[in-house]
XYZ file of C-alpha atoms in Angstrom:
766
model
C 88.291 -43.070 34.760
C 89.893 -44.869 37.420
C 93.363 -46.117 37.382
C 94.147 -47.717 40.676
C 90.869 -49.110 41.780
C 89.412 -51.737 39.412
C 86.672 -52.478 41.601
C 85.237 -49.105 40.592
C 84.386 -50.153 37.314
C 80.866 -50.734 36.267
C 80.428 -54.291 35.277
C 76.881 -55.059 34.107
C 77.778 -59.218 34.387
C 75.807 -60.680 37.522
C 78.591 -60.068 40.140
C 81.109 -57.709 39.529
C 79.086 -54.643 41.187
C 80.222 -51.307 41.798
C 81.049 -51.747 45.649
C 84.383 -50.499 46.629
C 83.331 -48.590 50.044
C 85.733 -45.628 48.879
C 83.856 -44.614 45.859
C 80.217 -45.903 46.618
C 79.063 -42.128 47.580
C 80.593 -40.137 44.766
C 78.041 -38.901 42.040
C 78.945 -37.986 38.758
C 76.871 -36.098 36.318
C 76.490 -38.341 33.033
C 74.910 -36.490 30.110
C 73.523 -39.264 27.313
C 72.472 -38.688 23.632
C 69.142 -40.193 25.100
C 68.736 -37.998 27.983
C 70.090 -37.344 31.331
C 70.721 -39.459 34.300
C 73.028 -39.649 37.609
C 75.432 -42.356 38.131
C 77.137 -43.899 40.721
C 80.984 -42.733 39.554
C 83.324 -45.334 39.158
C 85.976 -42.943 40.460
C 87.122 -42.661 43.846
C 89.889 -40.290 45.604
C 91.136 -37.570 43.697
C 94.659 -39.191 43.801
C 93.786 -42.391 42.348
C 91.506 -40.965 39.315
C 91.917 -38.851 36.153
C 88.831 -37.077 34.653
C 88.939 -37.613 31.033
C 88.134 -34.660 29.106
C 85.150 -34.746 26.982
C 86.062 -32.791 23.174
C 82.330 -31.766 23.651
C 83.382 -29.723 26.319
C 86.359 -27.956 24.594
C 83.764 -27.536 21.217
C 81.308 -25.747 23.691
C 83.935 -23.098 24.359
C 85.096 -22.045 21.186
C 88.293 -20.401 22.804
C 89.081 -23.269 25.399
C 92.336 -23.632 26.324
C 93.760 -27.142 25.919
C 97.270 -28.855 26.484
C 97.696 -28.479 22.971
C 96.655 -24.908 22.459
C 93.611 -22.710 22.018
C 91.000 -24.091 20.602
C 88.802 -21.471 17.977
C 86.185 -21.629 16.106
C 83.926 -19.712 13.235
C 81.235 -20.372 11.156
C 82.144 -20.804 7.513
C 80.198 -19.394 4.495
C 80.373 -19.703 0.612
C 81.439 -23.482 0.753
C 79.526 -25.454 -2.081
C 81.330 -29.017 -1.482
C 83.648 -30.848 0.733
C 86.571 -29.876 -1.701
C 85.883 -26.188 -0.679
C 86.398 -27.397 2.786
C 89.630 -28.866 2.018
C 91.020 -25.568 0.293
C 89.855 -23.578 3.712
C 92.170 -26.255 5.954
C 94.837 -25.694 3.218
C 94.899 -21.995 3.584
C 94.818 -22.126 7.403
C 96.998 -25.139 7.804
C 99.837 -22.411 6.109
C 99.162 -19.763 9.248
C 102.032 -19.367 11.574
C 100.844 -20.374 14.629
C 98.464 -22.792 13.512
C 98.604 -26.142 15.419
C 95.807 -27.995 13.759
C 92.423 -26.981 11.606
C 89.666 -28.825 10.697
C 86.639 -27.765 8.604
C 83.112 -29.377 9.379
C 80.916 -29.604 6.365
C 78.084 -30.480 7.648
C 77.831 -27.998 10.384
C 79.859 -25.278 8.255
C 82.366 -24.702 11.055
C 85.924 -24.535 10.971
C 87.620 -25.263 14.411
C 91.169 -24.383 14.504
C 93.917 -25.133 17.295
C 96.747 -22.195 17.975
C 99.584 -21.052 20.014
C 98.371 -17.617 21.136
C 95.015 -15.840 20.897
C 96.523 -13.291 18.495
C 97.017 -16.010 15.690
C 93.364 -15.601 15.250
C 93.126 -12.551 13.378
C 95.561 -14.130 10.777
C 93.224 -17.230 10.727
C 90.688 -14.814 9.670
C 92.570 -13.204 7.608
C 93.794 -16.574 5.348
C 89.853 -17.353 5.547
C 89.076 -14.063 3.281
C 92.386 -14.537 1.266
C 91.103 -17.906 0.222
C 87.716 -16.214 -0.864
C 85.312 -17.341 1.845
C 83.496 -15.368 4.285
C 83.105 -16.139 8.049
C 81.546 -15.278 11.345
C 82.052 -15.677 14.885
C 78.329 -16.060 15.722
C 77.972 -20.197 16.442
C 74.567 -19.750 17.300
C 72.792 -22.968 16.084
C 69.612 -21.508 14.727
C 69.173 -19.900 11.607
C 66.657 -17.204 10.305
C 63.854 -18.633 7.867
C 65.118 -18.034 4.351
C 62.442 -16.469 1.853
C 62.073 -18.337 -1.599
C 60.289 -15.801 -3.513
C 61.500 -15.194 -6.873
C 62.835 -11.933 -5.968
C 65.154 -13.909 -3.704
C 66.272 -16.648 -6.354
C 66.952 -13.661 -8.992
C 69.019 -11.965 -6.688
C 71.475 -15.200 -5.426
C 71.978 -16.145 -8.944
C 72.375 -12.539 -10.719
C 75.700 -13.514 -11.971
C 74.408 -16.154 -13.727
C 70.967 -14.532 -15.021
C 73.112 -11.429 -16.075
C 75.452 -13.726 -18.453
C 72.515 -15.667 -19.623
C 70.782 -12.257 -20.945
C 73.951 -10.523 -22.284
C 74.722 -14.006 -24.275
C 70.843 -14.111 -25.387
C 71.171 -10.810 -26.731
C 75.013 -10.980 -28.290
C 73.455 -14.198 -29.877
C 70.287 -12.312 -31.303
C 72.236 -9.187 -32.862
C 75.192 -11.588 -34.252
C 73.050 -12.072 -37.796
C 72.960 -8.309 -37.998
C 75.974 -6.876 -36.140
C 78.544 -9.895 -36.099
C 81.421 -7.442 -34.699
C 79.235 -6.009 -31.911
C 77.778 -9.452 -31.077
C 81.627 -10.413 -30.482
C 82.638 -7.727 -28.436
C 79.304 -8.239 -26.072
C 80.480 -12.170 -25.817
C 83.959 -10.875 -24.939
C 82.416 -8.348 -22.330
C 80.478 -11.136 -20.982
C 83.217 -13.319 -20.889
C 85.285 -10.987 -19.014
C 82.863 -9.900 -16.502
C 82.147 -13.381 -15.453
C 85.670 -14.706 -15.431
C 86.888 -11.814 -13.175
C 85.471 -13.333 -9.904
C 86.475 -16.822 -10.785
C 90.074 -15.721 -11.808
C 90.267 -13.669 -8.721
C 89.203 -16.805 -6.686
C 92.115 -19.210 -8.295
C 94.721 -16.242 -7.747
C 93.663 -16.424 -4.145
C 93.552 -19.848 -3.583
C 96.750 -20.582 -5.719
C 98.272 -18.305 -2.697
C 96.807 -20.281 -0.114
C 98.105 -23.248 -1.119
C 95.799 -24.939 -3.828
C 96.990 -23.911 -7.336
C 95.000 -26.407 -9.086
C 91.685 -25.518 -8.329
C 88.620 -25.943 -10.439
C 88.600 -22.044 -10.904
C 92.538 -22.112 -11.977
C 91.120 -24.649 -14.855
C 88.338 -22.539 -15.836
C 90.568 -19.385 -15.989
C 93.137 -21.274 -18.355
C 90.002 -22.300 -20.499
C 88.370 -19.275 -21.105
C 91.480 -17.282 -21.635
C 91.953 -19.544 -24.437
C 89.085 -19.837 -25.776
C 89.281 -16.083 -25.890
C 92.733 -16.485 -27.824
C 91.385 -18.281 -30.353
C 88.496 -16.227 -31.166
C 85.878 -18.604 -29.715
C 84.351 -15.491 -28.069
C 81.002 -17.659 -27.984
C 82.065 -20.818 -26.330
C 84.680 -19.007 -23.871
C 81.059 -17.460 -22.343
C 79.206 -20.645 -22.365
C 82.004 -22.408 -20.661
C 81.615 -19.844 -17.848
C 78.098 -19.813 -17.875
C 78.023 -23.798 -17.430
C 80.441 -23.632 -14.920
C 78.438 -21.174 -12.469
C 75.174 -23.382 -13.348
C 77.501 -26.123 -12.345
C 78.531 -24.339 -9.114
C 75.027 -23.720 -7.859
C 73.939 -27.068 -8.366
C 76.706 -28.166 -6.181
C 75.509 -25.898 -3.612
C 72.299 -26.467 -3.404
C 73.241 -30.203 -3.130
C 75.879 -29.469 -0.619
C 72.387 -27.603 1.482
C 70.263 -30.564 1.006
C 72.974 -32.674 2.478
C 73.284 -30.455 5.434
C 69.730 -29.955 5.330
C 69.465 -32.861 8.390
C 71.927 -31.589 10.368
C 70.673 -28.179 10.098
C 67.159 -29.228 10.980
C 68.790 -30.499 14.304
C 70.277 -27.238 14.834
C 67.086 -25.743 14.598
C 65.347 -27.292 17.172
C 66.069 -25.569 20.094
C 64.153 -22.587 20.562
C 66.180 -19.152 21.011
C 64.214 -18.029 23.885
C 62.545 -19.750 27.095
C 60.093 -18.541 30.032
C 62.229 -18.584 32.951
C 60.288 -18.825 36.036
C 61.678 -16.075 38.733
C 60.486 -15.459 41.980
C 57.090 -17.231 40.959
C 56.710 -14.820 37.689
C 57.270 -15.553 34.126
C 60.192 -13.889 32.512
C 61.413 -14.212 28.670
C 64.963 -14.838 28.645
C 67.403 -16.189 25.809
C 68.093 -19.843 25.827
C 71.724 -19.205 25.612
C 71.329 -17.977 29.393
C 69.741 -20.695 31.124
C 71.618 -22.848 33.438
C 70.868 -25.919 35.324
C 68.613 -25.448 38.124
C 66.793 -22.853 36.447
C 63.237 -23.629 36.385
C 61.277 -22.966 32.865
C 57.923 -23.427 31.691
C 56.806 -24.420 28.526
C 53.433 -24.464 26.964
C 52.131 -27.146 24.441
C 53.159 -27.113 21.176
C 56.669 -25.310 22.136
C 60.003 -27.433 22.137
C 62.318 -27.574 25.032
C 65.408 -25.349 25.357
C 67.624 -27.759 26.834
C 67.454 -30.660 28.483
C 65.340 -30.770 31.882
C 63.365 -32.959 34.588
C 60.168 -32.954 34.613
C 58.145 -31.158 37.736
C 54.741 -32.104 38.901
C 52.203 -34.290 36.976
C 52.734 -36.824 34.009
C 52.856 -35.336 30.355
C 53.183 -36.435 26.831
C 55.983 -35.376 24.644
C 56.799 -35.507 20.860
C 60.510 -36.670 20.727
C 60.205 -37.728 16.934
C 62.413 -35.571 15.624
C 65.150 -36.785 17.789
C 64.632 -40.323 18.038
C 62.325 -41.262 15.175
C 59.303 -42.392 17.220
C 56.412 -41.339 16.139
C 54.106 -41.734 18.850
C 54.256 -39.466 21.880
C 55.819 -40.551 24.680
C 54.380 -40.089 27.948
C 57.054 -38.722 30.994
C 56.638 -38.691 34.877
C 57.771 -36.217 37.308
C 61.596 -36.161 37.529
C 61.920 -37.791 34.324
C 64.549 -36.458 32.119
C 63.317 -35.096 28.501
C 65.691 -34.073 25.822
C 65.897 -30.584 24.271
C 64.000 -30.286 21.338
C 61.075 -32.048 22.115
C 57.503 -31.159 21.893
C 55.001 -30.827 24.588
C 52.124 -32.359 23.496
C 49.154 -31.773 25.688
C 49.830 -29.335 29.041
C 51.581 -26.349 30.541
C 54.611 -28.031 32.349
C 57.710 -26.970 34.136
C 60.948 -28.334 34.033
C 64.342 -28.135 35.921
C 67.217 -27.354 33.648
C 69.829 -30.264 33.747
C 72.020 -29.329 31.155
C 74.637 -26.465 30.698
C 74.725 -24.445 27.718
C 76.217 -26.215 24.635
C 76.023 -29.662 26.294
C 72.259 -30.794 25.787
C 71.337 -33.999 23.756
C 71.308 -32.167 20.466
C 74.710 -30.392 21.348
C 75.888 -34.032 22.052
C 74.630 -35.455 18.507
C 76.118 -32.358 16.765
C 79.020 -33.240 18.197
C 79.297 -36.646 17.140
C 78.499 -35.979 13.596
C 80.925 -33.124 13.441
C 83.527 -36.054 14.883
C 82.205 -37.850 12.271
C 83.820 -35.831 9.510
C 87.326 -36.365 10.941
C 86.737 -40.263 10.369
C 86.808 -40.766 6.384
C 86.312 -43.610 5.186
C 89.196 -45.199 3.190
C 88.057 -45.343 -0.035
C 87.642 -41.139 0.461
C 90.947 -40.848 1.778
C 92.216 -42.803 -1.415
C 90.192 -40.270 -3.441
C 91.599 -37.464 -1.460
C 95.370 -38.232 -2.113
C 94.604 -39.407 -6.121
C 93.154 -35.876 -6.567
C 96.387 -34.090 -5.058
C 98.593 -35.602 -8.346
C 95.590 -36.182 -10.553
C 94.918 -32.625 -11.272
C 98.565 -31.364 -12.078
C 99.538 -34.589 -14.453
C 96.399 -34.097 -16.587
C 97.563 -30.023 -16.814
C 100.853 -31.908 -18.188
C 98.908 -34.342 -20.412
C 96.842 -31.421 -21.506
C 100.426 -29.407 -22.455
C 101.960 -32.422 -24.192
C 98.626 -32.523 -26.502
C 99.013 -28.697 -27.176
C 102.762 -28.678 -28.061
C 103.450 -32.227 -29.455
C 101.171 -32.599 -32.736
C 102.424 -28.900 -34.182
C 105.751 -29.189 -32.908
C 106.601 -33.079 -34.051
C 103.915 -33.239 -36.642
C 103.310 -29.859 -38.052
C 99.890 -29.958 -36.972
C 97.879 -26.274 -36.848
C 97.952 -24.696 -33.527
C 94.783 -23.485 -33.132
C 93.163 -27.095 -33.690
C 95.566 -28.526 -30.580
C 95.469 -25.449 -28.577
C 91.643 -25.622 -28.640
C 91.688 -29.412 -28.022
C 94.282 -29.483 -25.157
C 91.979 -26.845 -23.372
C 88.794 -29.311 -23.954
C 90.938 -32.243 -22.600
C 92.023 -29.894 -19.453
C 88.331 -29.208 -18.875
C 87.697 -32.637 -19.008
C 90.115 -33.968 -16.888
C 88.613 -31.524 -13.937
C 88.520 -34.087 -10.942
C 85.162 -32.487 -9.227
C 82.965 -35.198 -10.173
C 85.370 -37.954 -8.680
C 86.169 -36.037 -5.897
C 82.662 -35.467 -4.278
C 81.588 -38.736 -5.570
C 82.378 -40.365 -2.295
C 81.811 -37.518 0.342
C 78.380 -36.755 -1.443
C 77.221 -40.341 -0.617
C 78.888 -40.258 2.634
C 77.408 -37.460 3.708
C 73.781 -38.562 2.694
C 74.093 -41.641 4.032
C 75.184 -40.384 7.555
C 72.169 -37.853 7.477
C 69.962 -40.608 6.467
C 71.224 -42.723 9.507
C 70.655 -39.377 11.618
C 67.065 -39.061 10.733
C 66.574 -42.426 11.758
C 68.130 -42.019 14.900
C 71.593 -43.807 14.424
C 74.514 -41.960 14.472
C 77.563 -43.404 12.547
C 80.987 -41.536 13.315
C 82.115 -41.282 10.073
C 82.476 -42.706 6.679
C 85.056 -45.327 7.950
C 82.345 -46.521 10.051
C 79.847 -46.415 7.755
C 81.861 -48.478 5.197
C 82.589 -50.896 7.692
C 79.199 -51.532 8.663
C 78.145 -52.931 5.073
C 80.666 -55.577 5.356
C 79.533 -57.130 8.910
C 79.262 -60.838 9.478
C 78.469 -61.209 12.815
C 76.545 -58.852 15.655
C 77.624 -59.548 19.079
C 75.022 -58.285 21.556
C 75.854 -57.594 25.264
C 72.641 -59.051 27.147
C 71.669 -56.325 30.137
C 70.504 -53.035 29.071
C 71.055 -54.259 25.104
C 68.967 -56.866 24.398
C 66.770 -56.349 27.951
C 65.821 -53.391 29.097
C 68.660 -53.264 31.859
C 66.030 -52.637 34.386
C 65.734 -55.826 36.273
C 63.083 -56.281 39.048
C 63.620 -58.386 41.976
C 61.360 -61.292 41.675
C 62.159 -63.375 44.998
C 63.931 -63.276 48.384
C 64.346 -66.792 49.708
C 65.487 -67.354 53.326
C 66.648 -70.748 54.484
C 68.387 -72.030 57.350
C 66.072 -70.454 59.485
C 66.973 -66.908 58.703
C 64.036 -64.360 58.369
C 63.240 -62.735 54.504
C 63.272 -59.564 55.951
C 66.287 -59.576 57.700
C 67.797 -61.212 54.411
C 66.705 -58.284 52.353
C 67.477 -55.788 54.951
C 71.187 -57.177 55.734
C 71.842 -57.673 51.857
C 70.437 -54.081 50.646
C 72.467 -52.689 53.369
C 75.817 -54.088 51.485
C 74.463 -53.004 47.917
C 73.767 -49.561 49.055
C 75.858 -46.947 46.841
C 76.219 -49.150 43.993
C 75.058 -48.441 40.537
C 74.794 -51.467 39.268
C 71.416 -52.439 38.065
C 70.946 -55.466 40.476
C 71.849 -53.434 43.480
C 69.649 -50.615 42.583
C 66.814 -52.774 42.004
C 67.490 -54.459 45.255
C 67.929 -51.217 47.373
C 64.510 -49.957 46.042
C 62.641 -53.406 46.828
C 63.661 -52.908 50.338
C 62.501 -49.423 50.536
C 59.547 -50.144 48.829
C 58.826 -53.025 51.232
C 59.243 -50.545 54.330
C 62.280 -52.539 55.616
C 64.791 -50.159 57.451
C 68.375 -50.847 56.141
C 71.396 -50.248 58.404
C 74.159 -48.848 57.181
C 77.313 -51.446 56.392
C 80.811 -50.883 56.896
C 83.887 -52.148 54.729
C 81.567 -52.468 51.345
C 83.467 -54.109 48.606
C 83.350 -55.492 45.154
C 84.384 -58.776 44.768
C 85.449 -58.639 40.902
C 83.851 -60.933 38.877
C 82.464 -62.608 42.025
C 79.834 -60.956 43.544
C 79.920 -58.005 46.729
C 80.485 -57.857 50.531
C 79.907 -55.998 53.862
C 80.346 -55.766 57.475
C 77.376 -55.133 59.451
C 77.324 -55.342 63.137
C 80.747 -56.878 63.048
C 79.234 -59.911 60.927
C 80.466 -60.342 57.501
C 77.747 -60.962 54.821
C 78.398 -61.853 51.101
C 76.364 -61.811 47.855
C 77.930 -64.594 45.522
C 76.995 -66.458 42.050
C 76.129 -69.526 43.071
C 79.136 -71.062 40.501
C 81.673 -68.836 42.514
C 81.089 -70.405 45.998
C 84.162 -71.608 47.433
C 82.045 -74.528 49.058
C 79.111 -76.526 48.043
C 75.396 -76.048 48.378
C 72.901 -78.348 49.986
C 70.717 -80.567 47.937
C 67.299 -78.286 48.505
C 69.414 -74.669 48.054
C 71.021 -76.351 44.774
C 67.586 -77.364 43.646
C 66.093 -73.976 44.205
C 68.930 -72.301 42.477
C 68.402 -74.652 39.305
C 64.350 -73.946 39.148
C 65.148 -69.816 39.105
C 67.716 -69.995 36.827
C 65.830 -72.148 34.054
C 62.886 -69.328 34.273
C 65.813 -67.055 32.863
C 66.164 -65.562 36.609
C 69.641 -63.955 37.792
C 70.155 -65.782 41.436
C 72.987 -64.597 43.906
C 73.425 -66.535 47.292
C 73.578 -64.516 50.521
C 76.045 -65.864 52.676
C 76.939 -64.844 56.431
C 80.316 -65.338 57.672
C 82.522 -67.680 55.756
C 79.924 -70.462 54.601
C 76.373 -69.881 56.242
C 73.841 -69.716 53.534
C 71.189 -67.422 54.942
C 69.040 -67.268 51.646
C 68.776 -66.914 47.608
C 67.691 -63.481 45.869
C 66.460 -63.854 42.081
C 66.116 -60.908 39.600
C 64.639 -60.630 36.332
C 65.331 -58.349 33.308
C 62.768 -57.956 30.553
C 63.803 -57.919 26.898
C 63.421 -55.073 24.549
C 60.051 -55.335 22.441
C 61.937 -55.520 19.361
C 65.126 -57.939 20.238
C 63.555 -60.859 18.559
C 62.843 -58.734 15.422
C 66.174 -57.299 15.551
C 67.599 -61.012 15.195
C 65.370 -62.137 12.782
C 66.050 -59.160 10.356
C 69.942 -59.552 10.627
C 69.513 -63.076 9.990
C 67.604 -62.285 6.760
C 70.476 -60.056 6.017
C 72.691 -62.946 6.296
C 74.471 -61.466 9.356
C 75.039 -63.774 12.243
C 73.815 -62.537 15.749
C 75.496 -63.927 19.282
C 74.655 -63.019 22.835
C 77.700 -62.282 25.134
C 76.762 -62.355 28.585
C 78.048 -62.441 32.283
C 74.888 -64.372 33.333
C 74.724 -68.519 34.228
C 74.231 -70.939 31.208
C 71.015 -71.836 32.009
C 69.693 -68.261 32.553
C 71.198 -67.046 29.114
C 69.791 -70.195 27.685
C 66.599 -68.984 28.701
C 66.990 -65.836 27.367
C 68.047 -66.840 23.883
C 65.232 -69.288 23.482
C 63.010 -66.390 23.323
C 65.058 -64.426 20.640
C 66.407 -67.085 18.424
C 69.909 -66.585 18.945
C 73.380 -68.064 19.439
C 75.033 -67.276 23.527
C 78.394 -67.305 25.525
C 77.666 -67.063 28.914
C 79.542 -66.724 32.315
C 81.902 -64.267 30.662
C 83.660 -61.468 32.426
C 84.427 -58.447 30.693
C 88.182 -59.554 29.604
C 86.185 -62.994 28.361
C 84.246 -60.842 26.193
C 87.101 -59.413 24.959
C 89.030 -62.079 24.103
C 85.847 -64.095 22.456
C 85.237 -60.803 20.364
C 89.180 -61.027 19.193
C 88.937 -64.578 18.294
C 85.531 -64.106 16.199
C 87.432 -60.720 14.549
C 89.987 -63.070 13.439
C 88.325 -64.461 11.000
C 85.034 -62.434 10.341
C 84.024 -58.561 10.287
C 82.222 -58.280 13.900
C 80.069 -55.285 15.548
C 79.652 -55.318 19.453
C 76.554 -53.609 20.968
C 76.464 -52.965 24.300
C 75.798 -49.935 26.564
C 77.705 -50.382 30.020
C 81.529 -49.378 30.603
C 82.365 -52.890 30.753
C 81.294 -53.007 27.054
C 83.705 -50.747 25.871
C 87.184 -53.366 25.657
C 84.885 -55.483 23.665
C 83.809 -52.736 21.703
C 87.205 -51.443 20.890
C 88.202 -55.011 20.139
C 85.456 -55.266 17.562
C 85.536 -54.574 13.787
C 82.760 -51.893 15.041
C 81.277 -50.858 18.021
C 77.749 -49.680 18.176
C 76.077 -48.172 21.517
C 72.946 -47.934 22.791
C 71.914 -44.273 23.083
C 70.858 -44.712 26.976
C 73.958 -46.224 27.926
C 77.045 -44.844 29.828
C 79.267 -41.892 28.215
C 82.762 -44.495 27.926
C 80.539 -46.939 25.678
C 79.039 -43.982 23.988
C 82.626 -42.298 23.114
C 84.081 -45.790 22.494
C 81.624 -46.712 19.566
C 81.911 -45.914 16.432
C 78.066 -45.837 16.070
C 74.742 -44.958 18.410
C 71.288 -45.955 18.702
C 69.996 -42.626 20.057
C 66.501 -44.185 20.482
C 67.474 -47.750 21.619
C 65.479 -49.317 18.849
C 67.540 -52.492 18.163
C 65.446 -53.511 14.690
C 67.328 -50.305 13.301
C 70.781 -52.392 13.421
C 69.763 -54.106 10.202
C 68.933 -51.162 8.593
C 72.245 -49.668 9.685
C 73.835 -52.533 7.933
C 71.545 -52.159 4.561
C 72.276 -48.412 4.764
C 75.793 -48.899 4.745
C 75.539 -51.181 1.772
C 73.728 -49.332 -0.132
C 76.240 -46.297 0.664
C 78.796 -48.417 -1.124
C 76.786 -49.476 -3.967
C 76.448 -45.705 -4.412
C 79.811 -44.615 -4.188
C 80.885 -47.578 -6.586
C 78.018 -46.400 -9.075
C 79.198 -42.593 -8.769
C 82.973 -43.441 -9.347
C 81.856 -45.252 -12.951
C 79.512 -42.573 -14.082
C 82.530 -39.877 -13.215
C 85.392 -41.909 -14.774
C 83.118 -43.174 -17.537
C 81.723 -39.862 -18.419
C 84.948 -38.237 -18.563
C 86.650 -41.577 -20.744
C 83.643 -40.895 -23.558
C 84.483 -37.340 -23.946
C 88.101 -37.199 -23.404
C 88.026 -39.492 -26.778
C 85.570 -37.170 -28.362
C 87.402 -34.379 -28.098
C 91.013 -35.387 -28.909
C 89.398 -36.638 -31.668
C 87.838 -33.106 -32.512
C 84.052 -34.367 -31.990
C 83.152 -32.263 -28.943
C 84.319 -29.147 -27.872
C 85.010 -26.511 -24.743
C 81.052 -26.230 -23.722
C 80.629 -30.126 -24.211
C 83.750 -30.645 -22.064
C 82.885 -28.328 -19.519
C 78.881 -29.724 -19.833
C 80.305 -33.138 -19.249
C 82.225 -31.665 -16.259
C 79.045 -30.131 -14.756
C 76.773 -32.832 -15.990
C 78.950 -35.560 -14.367
C 79.244 -33.251 -11.037
C 75.404 -33.131 -10.844
C 74.336 -36.686 -11.531
C 76.838 -38.100 -9.024
C 75.418 -35.567 -6.570
C 71.477 -36.369 -7.552
C 72.582 -40.218 -7.336
C 74.052 -39.389 -3.813
C 70.944 -37.538 -2.746
C 69.022 -40.692 -3.425
C 70.202 -42.090 -0.110
C 68.040 -39.259 1.850
C 65.083 -41.244 0.838
C 66.454 -44.396 1.976
C 63.658 -47.105 2.923
C 64.665 -50.276 4.587
C 63.738 -53.715 2.504
């Protein structure tokens, strides 16, 4: 973003166009979540601008150099739950040369920044030492997994084998009790070996108090006490619980994986008018591809030739096919509905709309909810503390009260298993992952648990007007010449000083002139007048387009009356001025409301959430718009005024700011949570804590409902996890329940909170 020329900042308030002559002709490609479009750059000369690096660009190259080191990425296999991700992070962060390590559980990806490329081998060894597997293939697609009974048996061989061995041992116990005990012992040792091996690996990697450690201690203790059948049952229940967690984790990741699978592996590229089958990863901007009906786009592109229909439901949630015309942008993953079409590729490898969404989801995982961060810290001291309590239960009664060792060793081991924090630790991330996935399915990207938690506390939603409540595509409705000036000449001269701006009003005016066949001369010394309008010089004469309220002189009665009439119709008006004070005409624009703006405001009010519109438009124009959708408003606000107003609101309430432009970014930062429209600028999208990829405002209320449901789900999970543990803790200390019930309590609690969290995947708004 420019730091020198503030006039380069895109401002959608009526009269702060981007008209600095030094930057009018510079273009920059802006990759959007909801498509790709070109916008006029706010950046000027190289000495005054600094190109901000996009984290997505760094992510797209797993070996990109950054100022903080070299970034490497691996695909991790074998993670059952978010606690596994934490174990890998702990192990990798201990490696010499590692600056930062982050496991992205949703996409099963490890991203590490290291000092030297040679340190990557040490990272890979640390992954293996921690008991996990890795792959350098970061391909977004996966081969379909067969679900026949042979595959299921193979995946669960250890569980099936232990269950069969225990069944055999139980059957022969009445006849061969000694042999039965040895079968139980052999079964227990065989099942214990991989668990204790992993516990040892995790202990060396920096996680000494893992569930595997607790299980190993409990199983060995049970064998020591001669409880061979119970020792084997403990391991069986533990392995079943782990499998359930793995299944739940895969379900929680299913929304993300379905996104990853939207991009086909191959594409039909047109080379010298011939069709060539090429890998989608080799496509570059400018390539021409052909896509048949029923097939998906392998990259973002611009449509060539005639109009065609596309199914974008997997990306936007919009069930009806969308019609696109020539040169329109279409997202990767969209399905061609009705005809064979050709596209010009516009996105680089790793930078299409789906990659962008995946990057935002990956970013979200690093932004944990406050409650989730608390539970992470809580579990660090909880497990070792409970091990000490268990040791206390084992030692104190026999040593001080002459109680039998066997009884209290047994009860201490049961306590150890009950105290396992798995259910408690997974209660929050399981709910948050499900909540984020449910939101993504509805076309709402929420950047992490912190944002999801904050959404449920929102009292007020502040909307930008242009491009948010309205479509942001104003059309010129009136060109009124006054003072004997010709309307064609008026349109020509004002369009000349607007050429080169990315502001919607300027673009609309220039298009109007072109469509009307009006010649647009070359103006010089074009300049944006921040918060006022625009000026330029044409044939030695200064021309300006200024807001009526910002003029330094008064208007005649007739002109002032005409301005009032246009503004009462909800139109945006500028006064065209020649020289210092000669009024030569009025130009008016009108924007169209989004179809669901009124429904969105109504839905928010039904949840008890206030809504207010913030706009740079005049009060009469703002009132005309607000009356149509039933919303309060604040008019005549400059970008800094929006920030000040949002800060004032935030002092007494939790405020969400919804916008789409660069000028909305500061207000988004000042609010409790910023929400960007998917078709907005990159700056707004990066600044925001959430984004509506499909631009459907009515989903705002759904996002808030989903957040509240997620917070409720988390509270339920915590009560379930602690409640079950509390009950079985008492029964175990009293000798009512034993080891296998303790494991069942832990695995059962984990399964219950996970299943409860998965209910959010089927969330439906009221």
